[in-house]
Short mmCIF file of C-alpha atoms and ligand atoms in Angstrom, two decimals:
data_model
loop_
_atom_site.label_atom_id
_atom_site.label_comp_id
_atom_site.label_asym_id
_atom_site.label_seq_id
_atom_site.Cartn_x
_atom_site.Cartn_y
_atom_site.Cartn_z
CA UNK A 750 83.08 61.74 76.85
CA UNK A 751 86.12 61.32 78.02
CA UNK A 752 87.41 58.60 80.17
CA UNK A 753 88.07 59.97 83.89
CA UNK A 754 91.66 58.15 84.15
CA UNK A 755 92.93 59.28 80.93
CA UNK A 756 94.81 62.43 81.73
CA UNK A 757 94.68 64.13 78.60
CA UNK A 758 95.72 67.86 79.64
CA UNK A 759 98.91 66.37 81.63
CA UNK A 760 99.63 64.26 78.00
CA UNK A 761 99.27 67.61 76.15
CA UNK A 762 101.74 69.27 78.24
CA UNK A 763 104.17 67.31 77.11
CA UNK A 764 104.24 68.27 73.11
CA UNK A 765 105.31 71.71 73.43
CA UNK A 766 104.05 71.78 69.61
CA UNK A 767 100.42 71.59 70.31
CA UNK A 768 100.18 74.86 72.14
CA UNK A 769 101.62 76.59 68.90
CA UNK A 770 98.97 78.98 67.38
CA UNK A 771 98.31 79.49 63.64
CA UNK A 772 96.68 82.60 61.83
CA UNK A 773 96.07 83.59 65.80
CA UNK A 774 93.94 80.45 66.59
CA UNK A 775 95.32 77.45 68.48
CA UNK A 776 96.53 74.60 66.23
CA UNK A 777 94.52 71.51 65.76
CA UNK A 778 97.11 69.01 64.46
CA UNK A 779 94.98 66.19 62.66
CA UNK A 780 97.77 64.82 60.51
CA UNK A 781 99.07 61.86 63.06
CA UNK A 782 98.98 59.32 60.04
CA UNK A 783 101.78 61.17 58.68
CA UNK A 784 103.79 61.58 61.27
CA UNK A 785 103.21 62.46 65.05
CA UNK A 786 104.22 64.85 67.51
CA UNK A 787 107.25 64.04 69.28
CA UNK A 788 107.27 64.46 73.65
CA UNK A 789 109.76 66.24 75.55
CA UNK A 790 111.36 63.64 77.55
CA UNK A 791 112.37 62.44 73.56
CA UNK A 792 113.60 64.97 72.60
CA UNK A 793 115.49 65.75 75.44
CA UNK A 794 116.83 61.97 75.31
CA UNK A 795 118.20 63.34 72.13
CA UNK A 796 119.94 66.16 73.71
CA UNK A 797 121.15 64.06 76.15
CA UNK A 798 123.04 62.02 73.58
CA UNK A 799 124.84 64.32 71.72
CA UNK A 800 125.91 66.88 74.84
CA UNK A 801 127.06 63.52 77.16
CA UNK A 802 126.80 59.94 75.09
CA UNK A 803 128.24 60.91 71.61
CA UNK A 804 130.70 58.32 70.25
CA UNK A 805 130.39 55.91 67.27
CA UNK A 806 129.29 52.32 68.47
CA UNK A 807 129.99 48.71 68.71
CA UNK A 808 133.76 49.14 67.71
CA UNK A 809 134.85 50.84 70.83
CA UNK A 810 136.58 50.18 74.32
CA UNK A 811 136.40 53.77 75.30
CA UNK A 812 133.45 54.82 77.61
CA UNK A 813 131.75 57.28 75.53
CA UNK A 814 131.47 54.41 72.83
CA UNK A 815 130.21 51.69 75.53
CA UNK A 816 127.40 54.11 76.81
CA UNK A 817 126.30 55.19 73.27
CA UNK A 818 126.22 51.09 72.45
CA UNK A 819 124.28 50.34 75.45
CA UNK A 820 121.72 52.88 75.17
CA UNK A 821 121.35 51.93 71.74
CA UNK A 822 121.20 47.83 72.44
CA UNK A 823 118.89 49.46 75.30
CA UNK A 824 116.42 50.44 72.48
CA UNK A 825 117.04 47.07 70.66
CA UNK A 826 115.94 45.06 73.98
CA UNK A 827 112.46 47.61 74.72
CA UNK A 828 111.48 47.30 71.31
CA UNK A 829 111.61 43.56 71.62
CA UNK A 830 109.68 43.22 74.64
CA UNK A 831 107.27 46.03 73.29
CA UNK A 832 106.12 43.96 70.29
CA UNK A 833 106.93 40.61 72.21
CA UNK A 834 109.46 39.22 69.82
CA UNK A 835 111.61 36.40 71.30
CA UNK A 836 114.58 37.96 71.13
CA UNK A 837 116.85 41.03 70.04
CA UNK A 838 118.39 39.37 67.33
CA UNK A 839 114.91 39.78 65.57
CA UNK A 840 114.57 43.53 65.85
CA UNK A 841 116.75 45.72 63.23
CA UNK A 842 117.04 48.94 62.91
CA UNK A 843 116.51 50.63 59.44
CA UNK A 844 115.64 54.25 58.60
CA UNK A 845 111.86 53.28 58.53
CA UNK A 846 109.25 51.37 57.31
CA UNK A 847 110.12 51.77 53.88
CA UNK A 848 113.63 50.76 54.22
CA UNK A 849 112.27 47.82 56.31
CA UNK A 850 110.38 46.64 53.42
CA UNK A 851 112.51 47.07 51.08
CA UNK A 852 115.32 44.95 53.10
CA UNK A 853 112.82 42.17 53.27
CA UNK A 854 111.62 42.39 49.26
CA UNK A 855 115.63 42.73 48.37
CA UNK A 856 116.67 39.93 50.50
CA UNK A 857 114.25 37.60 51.51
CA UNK A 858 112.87 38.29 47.66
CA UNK A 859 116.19 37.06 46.11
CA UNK A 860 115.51 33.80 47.70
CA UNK A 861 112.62 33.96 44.97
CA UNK A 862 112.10 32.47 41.60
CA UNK A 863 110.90 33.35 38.58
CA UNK A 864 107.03 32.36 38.27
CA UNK A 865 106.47 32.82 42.35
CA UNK A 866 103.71 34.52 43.66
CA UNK A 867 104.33 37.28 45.70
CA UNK A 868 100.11 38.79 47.40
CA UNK A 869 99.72 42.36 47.93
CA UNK A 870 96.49 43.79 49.09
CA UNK A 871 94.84 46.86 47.23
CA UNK A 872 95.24 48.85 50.26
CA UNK A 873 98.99 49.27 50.16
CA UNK A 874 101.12 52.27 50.54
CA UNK A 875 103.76 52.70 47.70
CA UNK A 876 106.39 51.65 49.92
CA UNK A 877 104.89 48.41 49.81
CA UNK A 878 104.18 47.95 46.48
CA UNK A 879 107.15 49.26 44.62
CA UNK A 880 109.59 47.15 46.43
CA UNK A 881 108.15 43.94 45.25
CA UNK A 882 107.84 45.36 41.46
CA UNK A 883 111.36 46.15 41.48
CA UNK A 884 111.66 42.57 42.84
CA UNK A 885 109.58 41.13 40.21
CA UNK A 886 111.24 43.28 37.59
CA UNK A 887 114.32 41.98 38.74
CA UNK A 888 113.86 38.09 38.95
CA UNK A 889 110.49 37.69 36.92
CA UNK A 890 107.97 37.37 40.02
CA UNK A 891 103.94 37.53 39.86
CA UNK A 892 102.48 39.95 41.71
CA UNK A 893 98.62 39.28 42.56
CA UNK A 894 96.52 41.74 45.07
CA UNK A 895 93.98 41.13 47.17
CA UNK A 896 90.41 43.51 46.05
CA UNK A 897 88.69 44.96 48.71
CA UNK A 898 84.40 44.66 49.81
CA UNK A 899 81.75 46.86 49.55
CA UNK A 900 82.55 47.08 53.07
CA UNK A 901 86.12 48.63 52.89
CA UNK A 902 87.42 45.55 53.89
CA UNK A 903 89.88 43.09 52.67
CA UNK A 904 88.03 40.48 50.09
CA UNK A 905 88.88 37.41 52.09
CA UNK A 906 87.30 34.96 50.19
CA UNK A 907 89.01 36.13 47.13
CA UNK A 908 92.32 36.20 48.75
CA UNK A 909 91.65 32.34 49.88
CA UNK A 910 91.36 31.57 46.25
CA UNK A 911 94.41 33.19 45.67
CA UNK A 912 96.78 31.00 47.64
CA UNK A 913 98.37 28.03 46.09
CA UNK A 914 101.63 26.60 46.50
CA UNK A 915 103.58 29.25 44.32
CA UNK A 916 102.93 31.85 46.88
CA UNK A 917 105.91 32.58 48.69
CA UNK A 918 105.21 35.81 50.28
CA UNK A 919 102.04 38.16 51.19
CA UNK A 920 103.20 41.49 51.93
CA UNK A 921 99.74 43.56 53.49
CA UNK A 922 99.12 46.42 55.76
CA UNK A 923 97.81 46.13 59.22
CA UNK A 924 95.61 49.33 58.77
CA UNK A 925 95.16 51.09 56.00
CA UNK A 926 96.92 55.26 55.87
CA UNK A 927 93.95 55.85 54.21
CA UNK A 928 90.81 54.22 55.26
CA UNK A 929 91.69 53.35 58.68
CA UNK A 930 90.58 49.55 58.09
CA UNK A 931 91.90 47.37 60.32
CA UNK A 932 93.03 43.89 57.98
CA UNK A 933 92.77 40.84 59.62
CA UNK A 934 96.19 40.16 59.90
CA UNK A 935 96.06 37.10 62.38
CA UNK A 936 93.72 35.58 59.37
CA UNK A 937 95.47 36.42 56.75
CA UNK A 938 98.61 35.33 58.24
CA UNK A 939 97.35 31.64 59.30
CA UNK A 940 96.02 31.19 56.01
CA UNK A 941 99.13 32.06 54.19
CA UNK A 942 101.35 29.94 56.52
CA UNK A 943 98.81 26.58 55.64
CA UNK A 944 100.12 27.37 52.34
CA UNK A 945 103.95 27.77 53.00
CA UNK A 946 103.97 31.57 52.37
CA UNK A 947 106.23 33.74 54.79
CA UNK A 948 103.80 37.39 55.54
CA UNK A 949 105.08 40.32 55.81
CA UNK A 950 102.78 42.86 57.91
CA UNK A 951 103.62 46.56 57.11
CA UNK A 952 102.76 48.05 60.45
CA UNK A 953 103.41 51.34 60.31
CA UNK A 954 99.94 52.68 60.95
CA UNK A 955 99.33 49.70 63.35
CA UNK A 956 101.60 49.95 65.91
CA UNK A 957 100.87 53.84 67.64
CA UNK A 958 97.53 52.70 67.54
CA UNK A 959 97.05 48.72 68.76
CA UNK A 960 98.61 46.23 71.10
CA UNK A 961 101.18 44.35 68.80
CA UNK A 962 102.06 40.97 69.38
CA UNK A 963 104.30 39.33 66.86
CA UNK A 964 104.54 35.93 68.21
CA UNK A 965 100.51 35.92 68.99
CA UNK A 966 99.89 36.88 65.37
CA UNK A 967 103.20 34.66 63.98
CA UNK A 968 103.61 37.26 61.65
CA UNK A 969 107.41 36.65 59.68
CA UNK A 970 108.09 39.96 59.34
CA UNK A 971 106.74 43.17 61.09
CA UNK A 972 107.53 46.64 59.87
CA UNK A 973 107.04 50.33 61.06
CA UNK A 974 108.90 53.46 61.62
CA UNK A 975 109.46 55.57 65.21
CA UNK A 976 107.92 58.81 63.70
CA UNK A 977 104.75 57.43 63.74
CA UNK A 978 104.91 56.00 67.45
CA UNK A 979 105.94 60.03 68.84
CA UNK A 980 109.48 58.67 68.60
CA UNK A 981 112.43 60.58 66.56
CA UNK A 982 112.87 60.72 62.94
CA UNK A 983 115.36 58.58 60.83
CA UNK A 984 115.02 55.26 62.64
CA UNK A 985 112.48 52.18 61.62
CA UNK A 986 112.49 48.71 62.91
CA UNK A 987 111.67 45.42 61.09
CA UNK A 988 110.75 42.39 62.97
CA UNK A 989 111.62 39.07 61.59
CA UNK A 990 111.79 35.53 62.58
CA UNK A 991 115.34 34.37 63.54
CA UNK A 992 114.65 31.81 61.39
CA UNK A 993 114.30 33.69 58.30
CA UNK A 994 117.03 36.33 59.22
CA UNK A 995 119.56 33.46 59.32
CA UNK A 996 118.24 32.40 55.66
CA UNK A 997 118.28 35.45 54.11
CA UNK A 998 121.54 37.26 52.41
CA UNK A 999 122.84 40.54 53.79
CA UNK A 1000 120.73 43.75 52.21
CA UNK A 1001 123.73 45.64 52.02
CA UNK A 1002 127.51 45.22 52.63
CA UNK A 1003 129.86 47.66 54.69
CA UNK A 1004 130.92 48.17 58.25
CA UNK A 1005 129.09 46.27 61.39
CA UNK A 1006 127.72 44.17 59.37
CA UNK A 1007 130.99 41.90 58.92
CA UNK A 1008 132.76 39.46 61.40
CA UNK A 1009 136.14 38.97 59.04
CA UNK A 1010 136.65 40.40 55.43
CA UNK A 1011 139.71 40.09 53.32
CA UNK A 1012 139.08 40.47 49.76
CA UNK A 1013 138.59 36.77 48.61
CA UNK A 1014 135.71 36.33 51.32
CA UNK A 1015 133.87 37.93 53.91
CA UNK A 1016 132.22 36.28 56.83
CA UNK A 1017 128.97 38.29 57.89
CA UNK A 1018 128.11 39.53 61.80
CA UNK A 1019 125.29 37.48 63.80
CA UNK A 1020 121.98 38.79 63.64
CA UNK A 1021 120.86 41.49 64.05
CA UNK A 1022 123.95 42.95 62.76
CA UNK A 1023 124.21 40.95 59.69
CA UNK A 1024 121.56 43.44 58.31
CA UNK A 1025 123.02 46.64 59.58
CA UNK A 1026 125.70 47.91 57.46
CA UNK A 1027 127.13 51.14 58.67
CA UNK A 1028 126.99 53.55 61.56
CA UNK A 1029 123.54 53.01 62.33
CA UNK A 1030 121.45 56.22 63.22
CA UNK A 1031 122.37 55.36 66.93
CA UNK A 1032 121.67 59.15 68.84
CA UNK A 1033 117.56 58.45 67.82
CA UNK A 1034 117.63 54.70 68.04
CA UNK A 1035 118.86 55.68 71.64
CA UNK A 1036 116.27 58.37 71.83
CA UNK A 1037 113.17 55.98 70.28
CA UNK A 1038 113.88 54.23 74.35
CA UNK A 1039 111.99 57.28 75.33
CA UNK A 1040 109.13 56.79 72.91
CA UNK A 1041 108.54 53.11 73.88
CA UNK A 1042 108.67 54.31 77.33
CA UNK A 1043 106.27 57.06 77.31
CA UNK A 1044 103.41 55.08 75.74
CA UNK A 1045 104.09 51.96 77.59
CA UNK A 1046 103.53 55.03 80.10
CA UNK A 1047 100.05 55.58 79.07
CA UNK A 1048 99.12 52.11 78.33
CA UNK A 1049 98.45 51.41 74.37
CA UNK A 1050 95.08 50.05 74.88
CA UNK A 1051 94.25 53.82 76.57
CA UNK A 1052 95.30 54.94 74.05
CA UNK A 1053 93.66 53.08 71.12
CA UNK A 1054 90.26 53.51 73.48
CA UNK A 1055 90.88 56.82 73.35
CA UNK A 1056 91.33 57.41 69.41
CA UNK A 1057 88.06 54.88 68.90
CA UNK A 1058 85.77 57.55 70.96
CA UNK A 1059 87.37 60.84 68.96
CA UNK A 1060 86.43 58.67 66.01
CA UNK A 1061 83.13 58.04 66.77
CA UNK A 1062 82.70 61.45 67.95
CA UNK A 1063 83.91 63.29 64.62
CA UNK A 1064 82.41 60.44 62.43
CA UNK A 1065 79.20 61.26 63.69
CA UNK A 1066 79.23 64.64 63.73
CA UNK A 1067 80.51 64.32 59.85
CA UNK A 1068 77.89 62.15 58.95
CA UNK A 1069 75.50 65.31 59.86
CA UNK A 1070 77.01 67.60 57.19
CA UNK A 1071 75.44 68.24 54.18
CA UNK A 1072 77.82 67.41 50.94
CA UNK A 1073 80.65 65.53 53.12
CA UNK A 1074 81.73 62.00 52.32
CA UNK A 1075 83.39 59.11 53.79
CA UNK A 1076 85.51 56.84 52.09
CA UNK A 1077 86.09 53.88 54.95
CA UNK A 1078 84.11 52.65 56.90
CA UNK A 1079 84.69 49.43 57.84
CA UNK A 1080 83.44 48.19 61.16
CA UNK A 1081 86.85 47.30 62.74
CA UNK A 1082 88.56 50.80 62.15
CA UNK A 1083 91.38 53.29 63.32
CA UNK A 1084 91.27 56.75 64.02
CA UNK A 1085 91.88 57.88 60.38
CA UNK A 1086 89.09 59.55 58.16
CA UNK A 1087 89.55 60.32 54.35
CA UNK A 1088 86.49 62.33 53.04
CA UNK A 1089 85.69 64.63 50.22
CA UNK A 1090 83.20 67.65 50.03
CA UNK A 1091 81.05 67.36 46.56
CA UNK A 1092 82.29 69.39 44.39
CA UNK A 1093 85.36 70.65 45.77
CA UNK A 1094 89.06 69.95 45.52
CA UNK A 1095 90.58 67.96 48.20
CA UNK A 1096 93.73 70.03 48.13
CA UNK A 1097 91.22 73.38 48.24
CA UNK A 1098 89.84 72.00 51.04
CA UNK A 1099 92.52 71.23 52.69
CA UNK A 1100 94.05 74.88 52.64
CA UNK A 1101 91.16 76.11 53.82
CA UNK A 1102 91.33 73.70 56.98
CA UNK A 1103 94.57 75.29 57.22
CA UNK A 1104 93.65 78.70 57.29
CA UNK A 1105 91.54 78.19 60.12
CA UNK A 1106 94.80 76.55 61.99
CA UNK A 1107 93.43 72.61 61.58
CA UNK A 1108 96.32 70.43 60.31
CA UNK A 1109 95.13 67.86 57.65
CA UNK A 1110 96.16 65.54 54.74
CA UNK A 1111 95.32 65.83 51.33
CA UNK A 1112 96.35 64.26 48.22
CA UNK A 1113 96.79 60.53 47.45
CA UNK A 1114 98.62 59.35 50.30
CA UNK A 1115 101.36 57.48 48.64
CA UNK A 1116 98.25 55.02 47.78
CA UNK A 1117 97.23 55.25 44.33
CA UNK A 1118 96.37 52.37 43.75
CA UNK A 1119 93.90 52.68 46.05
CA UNK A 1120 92.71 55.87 44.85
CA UNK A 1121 92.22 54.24 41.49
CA UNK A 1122 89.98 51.31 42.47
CA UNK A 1123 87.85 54.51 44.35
CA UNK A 1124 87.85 56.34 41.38
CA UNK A 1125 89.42 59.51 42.79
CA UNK A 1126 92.35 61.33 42.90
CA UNK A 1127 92.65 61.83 46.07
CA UNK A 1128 91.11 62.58 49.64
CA UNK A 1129 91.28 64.81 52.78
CA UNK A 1130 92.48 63.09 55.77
CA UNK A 1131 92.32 63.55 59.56
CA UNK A 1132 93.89 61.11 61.74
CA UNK A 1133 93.99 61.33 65.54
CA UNK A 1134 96.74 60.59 67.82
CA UNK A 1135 97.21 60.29 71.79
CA UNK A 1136 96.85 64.02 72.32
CA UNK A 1137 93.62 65.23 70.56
CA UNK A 1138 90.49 66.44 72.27
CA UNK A 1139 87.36 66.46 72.01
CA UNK A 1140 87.65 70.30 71.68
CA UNK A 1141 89.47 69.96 68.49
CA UNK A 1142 87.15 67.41 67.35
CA UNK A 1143 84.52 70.35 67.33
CA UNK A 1144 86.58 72.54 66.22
CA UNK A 1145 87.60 70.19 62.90
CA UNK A 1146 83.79 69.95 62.21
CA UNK A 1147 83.24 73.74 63.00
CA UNK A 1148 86.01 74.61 60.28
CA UNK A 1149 84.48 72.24 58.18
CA UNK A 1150 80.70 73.64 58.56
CA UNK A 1151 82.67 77.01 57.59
CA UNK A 1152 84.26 76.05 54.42
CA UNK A 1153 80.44 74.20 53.39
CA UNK A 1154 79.50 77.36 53.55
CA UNK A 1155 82.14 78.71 51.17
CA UNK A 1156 82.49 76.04 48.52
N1 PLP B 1660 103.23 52.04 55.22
C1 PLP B 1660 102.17 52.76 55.59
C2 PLP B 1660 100.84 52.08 55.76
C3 PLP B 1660 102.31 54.12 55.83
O1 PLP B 1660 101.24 54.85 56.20
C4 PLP B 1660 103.58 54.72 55.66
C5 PLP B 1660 103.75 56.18 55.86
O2 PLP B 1660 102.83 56.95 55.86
C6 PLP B 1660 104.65 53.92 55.28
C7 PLP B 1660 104.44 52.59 55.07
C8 PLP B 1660 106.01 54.48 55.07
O3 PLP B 1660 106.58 54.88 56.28
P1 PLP B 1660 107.97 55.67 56.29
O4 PLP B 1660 107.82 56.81 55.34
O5 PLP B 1660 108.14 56.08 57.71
O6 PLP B 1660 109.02 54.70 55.83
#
C-alpha cells in the first residue's frame, strides 16, 4: 500500500504529538482540515527565536533587530518561491486566511460600487462569505453564488451564465473543508478574467495538500494560513498581484505600514508593507521558514500521493459499512471525508470516535451554507495529513464498525 520511498515512520517521528495516547490507546489524529500537527524542527525554530533572535523588526540598527528582520524577510522570500509568485512584494503576512480575506474584501472591495457583482461559490467557509456581506452591506454590492452538481462539483455551466461585465470579483475555494472537492480553479479563474473580474482563491485547504502555482493558475489573490501547512499558529499569507496591491488602499493604518506621517498627510510604505500595520507576528512568520522547508523536504506531490491512497483506502472500506454515508464525492478530491451514520447525531458520533482515541470533526464546519443546500446540520469529518497510516486508517473504520454496533 504504501509507496516504498515515502518514509512514513521517520515523518512520524517528528510530531512528538502523534505518539500521545488517549483513554490508553494510541491517538489517531484525523482532524488535519482543522488544523495540523506542527514538527519539531518548527517548533524548535520558535524556541530559537525568542532564547537568541528576539527584537522588534524593520525599525532597528541593532543586531538582534537585523537578525529577527532577516529571518522574517527569510520567510517572506520561501513563501514566494514556494507558491511561485514573482516577487516578495506580493506575499503579506496576516494572522490567517481569514484576515487575508478580509484585507482583500475591505480593500480591494472599496474599490467597488454599488450594483457590482461580487461570485461566491456554495462551497465557502464563513470566512469567505461574511467578508463580502459586510462589504455589500457596506457599499450596496450583489452577491451571487455559484450551485453545486449532483456530482459535488462546482455547477460550471451555471457559473458561465453568471458572468457579465458587472462582476468585479469571484471569491471561491480551492477545495472544499468539507467535501474535499477540488474546484477548478485554473477554469474558473480564466473565465472570470475574459470578463474583467479579479479572483480571489481561498486556499487554505489547498495548499498542505497540492502543488500551488500562482502565476500558472493567474490567480489575483491567493489565501491560506501556516496552521494548516504544519507551520505555527497566528500567521497567514495572502498572495496578490503587484498590480492590484499598488491599486488598492491600505487595510489598516499604524506603524510599518507608513513611509512619512504628520497629521495633515501620510505617505504609505512600498508593498508589502503598505498592508502590514503593526509589529507583525514576526517570532512564527520566522518559524513558518521551517514549515516551508520541511515539506519542500518531503516533496508536496508525495505528499498529496500519499493522502489520495489513505483516501481511497478508508473510502472504500466506508463504503462497506452498513448505515454510513458520504457526502462528497467528486472525482477530483482531497483527503477529507464528511459522513453521517443513519440515525445518529454527528456530534454523538463524534464523541464516541473520541472515546476510542480517533480525533475527528463534527459540526458544520464554519459552512452552513453548505450544510443547508445538503439539508443537514452538520457532518463528521476525517481529514488526513502527511503523517497518517494505513494503520489508523483501520483503526478509524474499526472504531467506526464499533459505534454501528452501538447506535
Ligand atoms: N477557508 C477554508 C476553506 C478553511 O477550511 C478555513 C479553516 O478551516 C478557513 C478558510 C479559515 O482559516 P483560518 O481560520 O486559519 O483563518
Amino acid at each position: 500500500m504504501e509507496n516504498s520511498t515515502y518514509d512514513i515512520d521517520k515523518y512520524r517521528r517528528d510530531f512528538p504529538i502523534l505518539s500521545r495516547q488517549l483513554f490508553g490507546k494510541p491517538m489517531v489524529y484525523l482532524d488535519n482540515t482543522a488544523t495540523t500537527q506542527t514538527p519539531r524542527r518548527v517548533v524548535d525554530a520558535i524556541t530559537e527565536m525568542y532564547f537568541t533572535h528576539k527584537a522588534n523588526v524593520h525599525r532597528g540598527v541593532h543586531t538582534l533587530s537585523l537578525e529577527a528582520t532577516e529571518l522574517m524577510e527569510e520567510a517572506r522570500r520561501l513563501t514566494a518561491s514556494y507558491i511561485n509568485a514573482s516577487s516578495t512584494e506580493e506575499i503579506i503576512f496576516t494572522r490567517g486566511t481569514t484576515e487575508a480575506i478580509n484585507l482583500v474584501a475591505s480593500s480591494y472591495g472599496s474599490l467597488l460600487k454599488e450594483g457590482d457583482e461580487v461570485i461566491l461559490s456554495v462551497m465557502e467557509h464563513h470566512s469567505n462569505i461574511v467578508p463580502w456581506q459586510l462589504l455589500r452591506d457596506r457599499i450596496g454590492i450583489k452577491l451571487k453564488v455559484i450551485p453545486m452538481t449532483s456530482t459535488w462539483e462546482l455547477d460550471m455551466e451555471e457559473y458561465r451564465r453568471m458572468l457579465n461585465p458587472r462582476v468585479k470579483m469571484v471569491a471561491v475555494t480551492h477545495v472544499s473543508n468539507v467535501l474535499g472537492t477540488v474546484n477548478p480553479v485554473g477554469e474558473i479563474i480564466s473565465l472570470a478574467h475574459n470578463h474583467g473580474a479579479a479572483v480571489l482563491i481561498d486556499g487554505a485547504q489547498a495548499i498542505a495538500h497540492l502543488p500551488i502555482d500562482v502565476r500558472a493558475l493567474d490567480a489575483d489573490f491567493y489565501a491560506f494560513s501556516a496552521h494548516k501547512m504544519y507551520g505555527p499558529c497566528g500567521v497567514g499569507i495572502l498572495y496578490g498581484k503587484k498590480h492590484l496591491l499598488e491599486s488598492m488602499p491600505p487595510y489598516q493604518g499604524g506603524g510599518e505600514m507608513i513611509h512619512k506621517v504628520n497629521f495633515a498627510h501620510t505617505e504609505y510604505a512600498a508593498l508589502p508593507y503598505k498592508f502590514e500595520a503593526g509589529t507583525p507576528d514576526f517570532v512564527d512568520i520566522a518559524a513558518f521558514r521551517e514549515a516551508l522547508g520541511y515539506i519542500r523536504s518531503i516533496g508536496i506531490e508525495n505528499i498529496a500521493e500519499h493522502e489520495e491512497r489513505l483516501l481511497r483506502y478508508t473510502t472504500e472500506r466506508m463504503k462497506l459499512l452498513p448505515r454510513v454515508r458520504i457526502y462528497g464525492e467528486a472525482p477530483v478530491k482531497s483527503a477529507v471525508i464528511s459522513f453521517l451514520v443513519e440515525g445518529a447525531h454527528h456530534y454523538d458520533t463524534g464523541m464516541l470516535l473520541d472515546k476510542q482515541a480517533v480525533a475527528v470533526r463534527t459540526g458544520h464546519h464554519c459552512a452552513q451554507p453548505l450544510m443547508e443546500s445538503l439539508g443537514i446540520t452538520g457532518t463528521v469529518r476525517a481529514s488526513f495529513g502527511l503523517y497518517n497510516t494505513f494503520e489508523e486508517c483501520d483503526r478509524f473504520i474499526a472504531a467506526l464498525t464499533r459505534i454501528l454496533t452501538m447506535l
